[in-house]
Coordinates of N, CA and C in Angstrom, one line a residue:
X113 N 136.8 -132.5 73.7 CA 135.5 -133.2 73.9 C 135.2 -133.2 75.4
X114 N 136.2 -133.4 76.2 CA 136.0 -133.5 77.7 C 135.5 -132.1 78.2
X115 N 136.0 -131.0 77.6 CA 135.6 -129.7 78.0 C 134.1 -129.5 77.7
X116 N 133.7 -130.0 76.5 CA 132.3 -129.8 76.1 C 131.4 -130.6 77.0
X117 N 131.8 -131.8 77.4 CA 131.1 -132.6 78.4 C 131.0 -131.9 79.7
X118 N 132.0 -131.2 80.1 CA 132.0 -130.5 81.4 C 131.1 -129.4 81.3
X119 N 131.1 -128.6 80.2 CA 130.2 -127.5 80.1 C 128.7 -127.9 80.2
X120 N 128.4 -129.1 79.5 CA 127.1 -129.6 79.5 C 126.6 -130.0 80.9
X121 N 127.6 -130.6 81.6 CA 127.2 -131.0 83.0 C 127.0 -129.8 83.9
X122 N 127.9 -128.7 83.7 CA 127.7 -127.5 84.5 C 126.4 -126.9 84.2
X123 N 126.0 -126.8 82.9 CA 124.7 -126.3 82.5 C 123.5 -127.0 83.2
X124 N 123.6 -128.4 83.1 CA 122.6 -129.2 83.7 C 122.5 -129.0 85.2
X125 N 123.7 -128.9 85.9 CA 123.8 -128.6 87.3 C 123.1 -127.3 87.7
X126 N 123.4 -126.3 86.8 CA 122.8 -125.0 87.1 C 121.3 -125.0 87.0
X127 N 120.8 -125.7 85.9 CA 119.3 -125.9 85.8 C 118.7 -126.6 87.0
X128 N 119.4 -127.7 87.4 CA 118.9 -128.4 88.6 C 118.9 -127.5 89.8
X129 N 119.9 -126.7 90.0 CA 120.0 -125.8 91.2 C 118.8 -124.8 91.1
X130 N 118.6 -124.3 89.9 CA 117.5 -123.3 89.8 C 116.2 -123.9 90.1
X131 N 116.0 -125.2 89.6 CA 114.7 -125.9 89.9 C 114.6 -126.1 91.4
X132 N 115.6 -126.5 92.0 CA 115.6 -126.8 93.5 C 115.3 -125.5 94.2
X133 N 115.9 -124.4 93.8 CA 115.7 -123.1 94.5 C 114.2 -122.7 94.4
X134 N 113.6 -123.0 93.2 CA 112.2 -122.6 93.0 C 111.3 -123.5 94.0
X135 N 111.6 -124.8 94.1 CA 110.9 -125.7 95.0 C 111.0 -125.2 96.4
X136 N 112.2 -124.9 96.8 CA 112.5 -124.5 98.2 C 111.7 -123.2 98.5
X137 N 111.7 -122.2 97.6 CA 110.9 -121.0 97.8 C 109.4 -121.3 97.9
X138 N 108.9 -122.2 97.1 CA 107.5 -122.6 97.2 C 107.2 -123.2 98.6
X139 N 108.0 -124.1 99.1 CA 107.8 -124.7 100.3 C 107.9 -123.8 101.5
X140 N 108.7 -122.8 101.4 CA 108.9 -121.8 102.5 C 107.7 -121.1 102.9
X141 N 106.8 -120.8 102.0 CA 105.5 -120.2 102.3 C 104.6 -121.1 103.0
X142 N 104.6 -122.4 102.7 CA 103.7 -123.3 103.3 C 104.1 -123.6 104.8
X143 N 105.4 -123.6 105.0 CA 105.9 -124.0 106.4 C 105.7 -122.8 107.4
X144 N 105.6 -121.6 106.9 CA 105.4 -120.5 107.8 C 104.0 -120.5 108.5
X145 N 103.0 -121.1 107.8 CA 101.7 -121.2 108.3 C 101.5 -122.3 109.3
X146 N 102.3 -123.4 109.3 CA 102.1 -124.5 110.1 C 103.0 -124.5 111.3
X147 N 102.6 -124.9 112.5 CA 103.5 -125.0 113.6 C 104.5 -126.2 113.4
X148 N 105.6 -126.0 114.1 CA 106.6 -127.0 114.0 C 106.4 -128.1 115.0
X149 N 106.3 -129.4 114.6 CA 106.1 -130.5 115.5 C 107.4 -131.1 116.0
X150 N 107.3 -131.7 117.2 CA 108.5 -132.3 117.8 C 108.7 -133.8 117.3
X151 N 107.6 -134.4 116.8 CA 107.8 -135.8 116.4 C 107.5 -136.7 117.6
X152 N 107.6 -138.0 117.3 CA 107.3 -139.0 118.3 C 108.5 -139.4 119.1
X153 N 108.3 -140.3 120.0 CA 109.4 -140.8 120.9 C 109.9 -142.1 120.3
X154 N 111.2 -142.4 120.5 CA 111.8 -143.6 120.0 C 111.7 -144.6 121.1
X155 N 111.5 -145.9 120.8 CA 111.5 -147.0 121.8 C 112.6 -147.9 121.4
X156 N 113.1 -148.6 122.4 CA 114.2 -149.6 122.2 C 113.7 -151.0 122.1
X157 N 112.4 -151.2 122.4 CA 111.9 -152.6 122.3 C 111.5 -153.0 120.9
X158 N 111.8 -154.2 120.5 CA 111.4 -154.7 119.2 C 110.6 -156.0 119.5
X159 N 109.7 -156.2 118.6 CA 109.0 -157.5 118.7 C 109.9 -158.6 118.2
X160 N 109.5 -159.8 118.6 CA 110.3 -161.0 118.2 C 110.3 -161.1 116.7
X161 N 109.2 -160.8 116.0 CA 109.1 -160.9 114.6 C 110.0 -160.0 113.9
X162 N 110.1 -158.7 114.4 CA 110.9 -157.7 113.7 C 112.4 -158.1 113.8
X163 N 112.8 -158.6 115.0 CA 114.2 -158.9 115.2 C 114.6 -160.2 114.4
X164 N 113.7 -161.1 114.2 CA 113.9 -162.3 113.5 C 114.0 -162.0 112.0
X165 N 113.2 -161.1 111.5 CA 113.3 -160.7 110.1 C 114.5 -159.9 109.7
X166 N 115.1 -159.2 110.7 CA 116.3 -158.4 110.4 C 117.6 -159.2 110.4
X167 N 117.5 -160.4 111.0 CA 118.8 -161.2 111.0 C 119.1 -161.6 109.6
X168 N 120.4 -161.6 109.3 CA 120.8 -162.1 108.0 C 120.7 -163.6 107.9
X169 N 120.2 -164.1 106.9 CA 120.1 -165.6 106.7 C 121.1 -166.0 105.7
X170 N 121.7 -167.2 106.0 CA 122.7 -167.7 105.1 C 122.1 -168.9 104.3
X171 N 122.1 -168.7 103.0 CA 121.6 -169.8 102.1 C 122.8 -170.3 101.2
X172 N 123.0 -171.5 101.2 CA 124.1 -172.1 100.4 C 123.8 -172.0 98.9
X173 N 122.6 -172.0 98.5 CA 122.3 -172.0 97.1 C 122.5 -170.6 96.5
X174 N 122.5 -169.6 97.2 CA 122.6 -168.2 96.7 C 124.1 -167.7 96.7
X175 N 125.0 -168.5 97.2 CA 126.4 -168.1 97.3 C 127.1 -168.0 95.9
X176 N 127.9 -167.0 95.8 CA 128.7 -166.9 94.6 C 130.1 -167.3 94.9
X177 N 130.8 -168.0 94.0 CA 132.1 -168.5 94.2 C 133.1 -167.3 94.1
X178 N 134.4 -167.7 94.4 CA 135.5 -166.7 94.4 C 135.7 -166.1 93.0
X179 N 135.5 -166.8 91.9 CA 135.7 -166.3 90.6 C 134.6 -165.4 90.2
X180 N 133.4 -165.7 90.6 CA 132.2 -164.8 90.4 C 132.4 -163.5 91.1
X181 N 132.9 -163.5 92.3 CA 133.1 -162.3 93.0 C 134.2 -161.5 92.4
X182 N 135.3 -162.1 92.0 CA 136.3 -161.4 91.3 C 135.9 -160.8 90.0
X183 N 135.1 -161.5 89.2 CA 134.5 -161.0 88.0 C 133.6 -159.8 88.2
X184 N 132.8 -159.9 89.3 CA 131.9 -158.7 89.6 C 132.7 -157.5 90.0
X185 N 133.8 -157.8 90.8 CA 134.7 -156.7 91.3 C 135.3 -156.0 90.1
X186 N 135.8 -156.7 89.1 CA 136.5 -156.1 88.0 C 135.4 -155.3 87.1
X187 N 134.2 -155.9 87.0 CA 133.2 -155.2 86.2 C 132.8 -153.9 86.9
X188 N 132.8 -153.9 88.2 CA 132.5 -152.6 89.0 C 133.6 -151.6 88.8
X189 N 134.8 -152.1 88.8 CA 136.0 -151.2 88.7 C 135.9 -150.5 87.3
X190 N 135.7 -151.3 86.3 CA 135.6 -150.7 84.9 C 134.4 -149.7 84.8
X191 N 133.3 -150.0 85.5 CA 132.2 -149.1 85.5 C 132.5 -147.8 86.2
X192 N 133.2 -147.9 87.3 CA 133.6 -146.7 88.0 C 134.6 -145.9 87.2
X193 N 135.6 -146.5 86.5 CA 136.6 -145.8 85.7 C 135.9 -145.1 84.5
X194 N 134.8 -145.6 84.0 CA 134.1 -145.0 82.9 C 133.5 -143.7 83.4
X195 N 133.2 -143.6 84.7 CA 132.6 -142.3 85.2 C 133.6 -141.2 85.4
X196 N 134.9 -141.5 85.4 CA 135.9 -140.6 85.7 C 136.0 -139.6 84.6
X197 N 136.2 -138.3 84.9 CA 136.5 -137.3 83.8 C 138.0 -137.2 83.7
X198 N 138.5 -137.8 82.7 CA 140.0 -137.8 82.5 C 140.5 -136.5 82.1
X199 N 141.6 -136.0 82.5 CA 142.2 -134.7 82.1 C 142.6 -134.8 80.6
X200 N 142.6 -133.6 80.0 CA 143.1 -133.6 78.6 C 144.6 -133.5 78.7
X201 N 145.3 -133.7 77.6 CA 146.7 -133.7 77.5 C 147.3 -132.4 78.1
X202 N 146.7 -131.3 77.7 CA 147.1 -129.9 78.2 C 147.0 -129.8 79.7
X203 N 145.9 -130.3 80.2 CA 145.7 -130.2 81.7 C 146.7 -131.1 82.4
X204 N 146.9 -132.3 81.8 CA 147.9 -133.2 82.4 C 149.3 -132.6 82.5
X205 N 149.7 -132.0 81.4 CA 151.0 -131.3 81.4 C 151.1 -130.2 82.4
X206 N 150.0 -129.4 82.5 CA 150.0 -128.3 83.4 C 150.1 -128.8 84.8
X207 N 149.3 -129.8 85.2 CA 149.3 -130.4 86.5 C 150.7 -130.9 86.9
X208 N 151.3 -131.6 85.9 CA 152.6 -132.2 86.1 C 153.6 -131.1 86.4
X209 N 153.6 -130.0 85.6 CA 154.5 -129.0 85.8 C 154.4 -128.3 87.1
X210 N 153.1 -128.1 87.6 CA 152.9 -127.5 88.9 C 153.5 -128.4 90.0
X211 N 153.3 -129.7 89.9 CA 153.8 -130.6 90.9 C 155.3 -130.6 90.9
X212 N 155.9 -130.6 89.8 CA 157.4 -130.6 89.7 C 158.0 -129.3 90.2
X213 N 157.4 -128.2 89.9 CA 157.9 -126.9 90.4 C 157.7 -126.8 91.9
X214 N 156.6 -127.3 92.4 CA 156.3 -127.3 93.9 C 157.3 -128.1 94.6
X215 N 157.6 -129.3 94.1 CA 158.5 -130.3 94.8 C 159.9 -129.6 94.7
X216 N 160.3 -129.0 93.6 CA 161.6 -128.4 93.5 C 161.8 -127.3 94.6
X217 N 160.7 -126.4 94.7 CA 160.8 -125.3 95.7 C 160.9 -125.9 97.1
X218 N 160.1 -126.9 97.5 CA 160.1 -127.4 98.8 C 161.5 -128.1 99.0
X219 N 162.0 -128.8 98.0 CA 163.3 -129.5 98.1 C 164.4 -128.4 98.4
X220 N 164.4 -127.3 97.7 CA 165.3 -126.2 97.9 C 165.2 -125.7 99.4
X221 N 164.0 -125.5 99.8 CA 163.9 -124.9 101.2 C 164.4 -125.9 102.2
X222 N 164.1 -127.2 102.1 CA 164.5 -128.2 103.1 C 166.0 -128.4 103.0
X223 N 166.6 -128.4 101.8 CA 168.0 -128.5 101.7 C 168.8 -127.3 102.3
X224 N 168.2 -126.1 102.1 CA 168.8 -124.9 102.7 C 168.8 -125.0 104.2
X225 N 167.6 -125.3 104.8 CA 167.5 -125.5 106.2 C 168.4 -126.5 106.8
X226 N 168.5 -127.7 106.1 CA 169.4 -128.7 106.5 C 170.9 -128.3 106.5
X227 N 171.3 -127.5 105.5 CA 172.6 -127.0 105.5 C 172.9 -126.0 106.6
X228 N 171.9 -125.1 106.8 CA 172.1 -124.1 107.9 C 172.1 -124.7 109.3
X229 N 171.3 -125.7 109.5 CA 171.3 -126.4 110.8 C 172.6 -127.2 111.0
X230 N 173.0 -127.8 110.0 CA 174.3 -128.6 110.1 C 175.5 -127.7 110.4
X231 N 175.5 -126.6 109.7 CA 176.6 -125.6 110.0 C 176.5 -125.1 111.4
X232 N 175.2 -124.8 111.9 CA 175.0 -124.3 113.2 C 175.4 -125.3 114.3
X233 N 175.1 -126.5 114.1 CA 175.5 -127.6 115.0 C 177.0 -127.7 115.1
X234 N 177.6 -127.7 113.9 CA 179.1 -127.8 113.9 C 179.7 -126.6 114.6
X235 N 179.2 -125.5 114.4 CA 179.7 -124.3 115.1 C 179.6 -124.3 116.6
X236 N 178.3 -124.8 117.0 CA 178.1 -124.8 118.5 C 178.9 -125.9 119.2
X237 N 179.1 -127.0 118.6 CA 179.8 -128.1 119.2 C 181.2 -128.2 118.8
X238 N 181.7 -127.3 118.0 CA 183.1 -127.2 117.6 C 183.6 -128.3 116.8
X239 N 182.8 -128.8 115.8 CA 183.3 -129.8 114.9 C 184.2 -129.2 113.9
X240 N 184.9 -130.1 113.2 CA 185.8 -129.6 112.1 C 185.0 -129.2 110.9
X241 N 185.4 -128.1 110.3 CA 184.7 -127.6 109.1 C 185.4 -127.6 107.9

């Protein structure tokens, strides 16, 4: 079922991309006729009304308690987990096998290097073997 959903999403993405490409091609003809403008200049000054409106105001009646915030957090976590495309059992076993094999190979390389360096240090400094 997950693979079917993925195929549907890929098809939708491809259709969206094709529609965007068509829109971009249509816009390219219009832009060639018009000169490119530089835009306006930015100012650092703000009026007192603008700066007063942008300040955050604290209202005690709109505050949510700790339990309300925790409940909202867990609702958002569940909503995000529903968006995740979970791997199928076959994919999970494949990924696990790849990780185990990779870790075993790296472990073998590191162990071999450790043994070689240990023997080299003992040989250079004349330790008992």
